[in-house]
XYZ file of N, CA and C in Angstrom:
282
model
N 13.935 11.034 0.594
C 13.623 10.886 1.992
C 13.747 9.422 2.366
N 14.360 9.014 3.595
C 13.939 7.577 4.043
C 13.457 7.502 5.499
N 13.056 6.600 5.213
C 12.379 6.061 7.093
C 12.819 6.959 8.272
N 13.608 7.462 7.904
C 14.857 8.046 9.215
C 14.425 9.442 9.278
N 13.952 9.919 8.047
C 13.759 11.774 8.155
C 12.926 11.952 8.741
N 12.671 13.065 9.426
C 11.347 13.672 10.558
C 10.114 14.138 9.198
N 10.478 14.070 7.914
C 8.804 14.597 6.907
C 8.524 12.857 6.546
N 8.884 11.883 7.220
C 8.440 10.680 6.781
C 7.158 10.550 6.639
N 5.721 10.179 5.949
C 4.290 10.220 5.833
C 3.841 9.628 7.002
N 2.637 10.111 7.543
C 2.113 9.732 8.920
C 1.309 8.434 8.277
N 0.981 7.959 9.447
C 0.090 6.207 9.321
C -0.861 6.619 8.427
N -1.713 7.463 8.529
C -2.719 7.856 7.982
C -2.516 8.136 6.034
N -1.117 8.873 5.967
C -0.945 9.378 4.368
C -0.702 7.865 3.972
N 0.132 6.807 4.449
C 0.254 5.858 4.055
C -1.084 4.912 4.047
N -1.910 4.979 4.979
C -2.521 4.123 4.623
C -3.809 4.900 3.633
N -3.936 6.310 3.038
C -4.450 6.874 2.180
C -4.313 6.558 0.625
N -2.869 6.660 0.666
C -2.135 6.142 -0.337
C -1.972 4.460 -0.956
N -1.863 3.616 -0.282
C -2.038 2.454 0.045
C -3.652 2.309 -0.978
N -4.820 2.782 -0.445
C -6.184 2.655 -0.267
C -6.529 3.284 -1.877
N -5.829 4.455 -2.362
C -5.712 5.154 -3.260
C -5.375 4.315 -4.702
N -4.204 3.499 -4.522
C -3.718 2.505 -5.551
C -4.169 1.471 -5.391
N -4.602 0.794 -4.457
C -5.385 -0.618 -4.673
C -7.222 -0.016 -5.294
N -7.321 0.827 -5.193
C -8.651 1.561 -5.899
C -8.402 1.384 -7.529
N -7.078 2.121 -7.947
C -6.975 2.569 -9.060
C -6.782 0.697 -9.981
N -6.165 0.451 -9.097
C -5.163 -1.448 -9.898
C -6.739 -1.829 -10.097
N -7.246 -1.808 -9.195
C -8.924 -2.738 -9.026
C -9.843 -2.333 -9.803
N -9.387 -1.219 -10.618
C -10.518 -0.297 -11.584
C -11.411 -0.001 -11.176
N -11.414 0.722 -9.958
C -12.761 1.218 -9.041
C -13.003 2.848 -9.179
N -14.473 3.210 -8.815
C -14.200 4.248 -8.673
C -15.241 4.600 -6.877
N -14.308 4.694 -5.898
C -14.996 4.986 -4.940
C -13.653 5.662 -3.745
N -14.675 6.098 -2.994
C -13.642 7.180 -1.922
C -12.585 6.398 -1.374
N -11.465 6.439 -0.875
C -10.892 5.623 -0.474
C -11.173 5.843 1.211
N -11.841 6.426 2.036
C -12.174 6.299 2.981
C -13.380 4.770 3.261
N -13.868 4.678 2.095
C -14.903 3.390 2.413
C -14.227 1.844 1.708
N -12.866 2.151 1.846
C -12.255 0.715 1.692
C -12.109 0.216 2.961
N -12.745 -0.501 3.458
C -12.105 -1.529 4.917
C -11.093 -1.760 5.206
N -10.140 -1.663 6.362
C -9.039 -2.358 6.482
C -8.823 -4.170 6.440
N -10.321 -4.327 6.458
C -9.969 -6.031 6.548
C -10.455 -6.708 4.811
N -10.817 -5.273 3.860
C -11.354 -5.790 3.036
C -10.099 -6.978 2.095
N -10.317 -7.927 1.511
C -9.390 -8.852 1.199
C -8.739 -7.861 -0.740
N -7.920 -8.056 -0.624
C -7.256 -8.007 -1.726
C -7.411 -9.037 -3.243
N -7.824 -10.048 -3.251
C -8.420 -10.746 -4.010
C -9.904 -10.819 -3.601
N -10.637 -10.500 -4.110
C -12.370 -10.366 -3.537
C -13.010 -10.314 -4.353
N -14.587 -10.157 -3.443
C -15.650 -9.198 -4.430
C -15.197 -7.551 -4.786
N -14.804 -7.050 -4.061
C -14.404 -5.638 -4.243
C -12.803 -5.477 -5.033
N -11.650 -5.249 -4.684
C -10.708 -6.126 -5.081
C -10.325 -6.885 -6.089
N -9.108 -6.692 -6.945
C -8.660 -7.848 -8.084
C -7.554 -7.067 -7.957
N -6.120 -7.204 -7.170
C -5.039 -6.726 -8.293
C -4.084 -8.079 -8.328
N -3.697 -8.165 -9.377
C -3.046 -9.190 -10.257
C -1.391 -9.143 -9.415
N -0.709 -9.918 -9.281
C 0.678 -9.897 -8.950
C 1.535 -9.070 -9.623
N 1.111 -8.827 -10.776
C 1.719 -7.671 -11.678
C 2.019 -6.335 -11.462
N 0.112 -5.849 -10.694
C -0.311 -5.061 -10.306
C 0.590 -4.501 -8.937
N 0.591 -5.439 -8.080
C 1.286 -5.047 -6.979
C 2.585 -4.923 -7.347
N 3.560 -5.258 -8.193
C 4.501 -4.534 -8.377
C 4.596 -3.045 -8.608
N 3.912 -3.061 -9.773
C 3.391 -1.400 -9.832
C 3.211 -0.341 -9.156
N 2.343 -0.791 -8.273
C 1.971 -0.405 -6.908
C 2.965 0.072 -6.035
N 3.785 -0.998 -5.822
C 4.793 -0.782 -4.869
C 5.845 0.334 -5.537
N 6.120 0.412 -7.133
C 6.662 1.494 -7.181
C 6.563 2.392 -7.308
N 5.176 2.568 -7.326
C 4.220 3.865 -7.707
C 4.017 4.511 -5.774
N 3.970 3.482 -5.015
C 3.934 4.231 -3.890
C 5.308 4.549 -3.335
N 6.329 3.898 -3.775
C 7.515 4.573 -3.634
C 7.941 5.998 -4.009
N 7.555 6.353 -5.056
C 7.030 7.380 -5.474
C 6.344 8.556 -4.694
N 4.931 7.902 -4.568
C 4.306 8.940 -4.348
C 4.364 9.444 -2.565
N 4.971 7.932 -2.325
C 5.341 8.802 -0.854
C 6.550 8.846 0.195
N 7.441 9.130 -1.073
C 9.450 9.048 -0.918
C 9.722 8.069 -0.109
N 9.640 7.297 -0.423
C 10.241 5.858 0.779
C 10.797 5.089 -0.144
N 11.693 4.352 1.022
C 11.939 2.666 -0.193
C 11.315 1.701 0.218
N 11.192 0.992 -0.456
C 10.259 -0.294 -0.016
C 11.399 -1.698 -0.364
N 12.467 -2.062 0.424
C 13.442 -2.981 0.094
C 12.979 -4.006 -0.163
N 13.293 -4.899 -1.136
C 13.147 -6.431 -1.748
C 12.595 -7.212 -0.378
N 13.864 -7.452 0.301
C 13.629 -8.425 2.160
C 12.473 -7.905 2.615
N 11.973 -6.591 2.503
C 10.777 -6.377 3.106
C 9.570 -7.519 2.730
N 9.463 -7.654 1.656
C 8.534 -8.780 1.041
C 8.911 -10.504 1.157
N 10.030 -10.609 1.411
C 10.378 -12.054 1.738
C 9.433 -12.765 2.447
N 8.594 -13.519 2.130
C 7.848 -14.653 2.940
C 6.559 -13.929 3.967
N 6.715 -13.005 3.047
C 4.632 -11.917 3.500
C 3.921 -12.913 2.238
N 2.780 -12.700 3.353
C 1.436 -12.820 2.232
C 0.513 -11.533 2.660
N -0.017 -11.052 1.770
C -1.072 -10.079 1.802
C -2.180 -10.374 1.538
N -2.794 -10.118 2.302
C -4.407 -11.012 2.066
C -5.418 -9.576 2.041
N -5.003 -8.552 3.280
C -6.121 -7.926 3.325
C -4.845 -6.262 2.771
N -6.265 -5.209 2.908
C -5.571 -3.649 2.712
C -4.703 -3.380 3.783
N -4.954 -3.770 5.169
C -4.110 -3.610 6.024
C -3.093 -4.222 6.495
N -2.620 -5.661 5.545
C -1.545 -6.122 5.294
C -0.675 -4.933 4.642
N -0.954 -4.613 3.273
C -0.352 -3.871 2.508
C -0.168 -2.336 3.518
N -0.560 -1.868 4.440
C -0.750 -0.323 4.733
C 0.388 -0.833 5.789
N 0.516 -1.916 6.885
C 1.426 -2.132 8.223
C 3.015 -2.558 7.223
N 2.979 -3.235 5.977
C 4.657 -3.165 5.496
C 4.991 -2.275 5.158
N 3.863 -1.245 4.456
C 4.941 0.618 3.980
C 4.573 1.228 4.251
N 3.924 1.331 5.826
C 4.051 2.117 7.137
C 5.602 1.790 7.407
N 5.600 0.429 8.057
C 7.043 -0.059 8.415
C 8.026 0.468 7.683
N 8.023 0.587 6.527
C 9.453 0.747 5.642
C 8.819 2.405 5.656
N 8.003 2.950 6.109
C 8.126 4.556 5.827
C 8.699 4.822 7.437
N 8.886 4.017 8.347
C 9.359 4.494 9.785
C 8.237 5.072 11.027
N 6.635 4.541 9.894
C 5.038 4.907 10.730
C 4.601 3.560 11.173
């Protein structure tokens, strides 16, 4: 599937998904409804390693048929969850 197909994941699966793997990288165990959108990605709550977010990114490629192109990441910083949920919304076409 890419950005372009009408079963592309709604804002919501993405930012589920999104919320889902920064849980798992962070070794947490809690709902992903009580992650904040402004919660920071390096934090008290929060730790994934630069490593991690690679992973991530292909693990949500994966899990929610999109691509996530290289240029997409050119000269982002991600600070919070809703950094990460508005670039693969974008690259899912939500």
């Amino acid at each position: 599937m890419t950005a372009n197909d009408q079963t592309a994941p709604s804002s919501g699966e993405v930012a589920a998904a999104v919320k889902r793997m920064l849980i798992a990288e962070s070794r947490l165990s809690m709902d992903p409804a009580e992650l904040a959108g402004d919660e920071p990605l390096k934090g008290d709550v929060l730790n994934v390693s630069s490593l991690g977010f690679v992973g991530m990114f292909v693990r949500l490629e994966d899990e929610l048929d999109v691509e996530l192109p290289d240029d997409l990441f050119n000269g982002r910083t991600f600070t919070t969850v809703d950094d990460m949920v508005e670039v693969v919304a974008a690259a899912a076409g939500r």
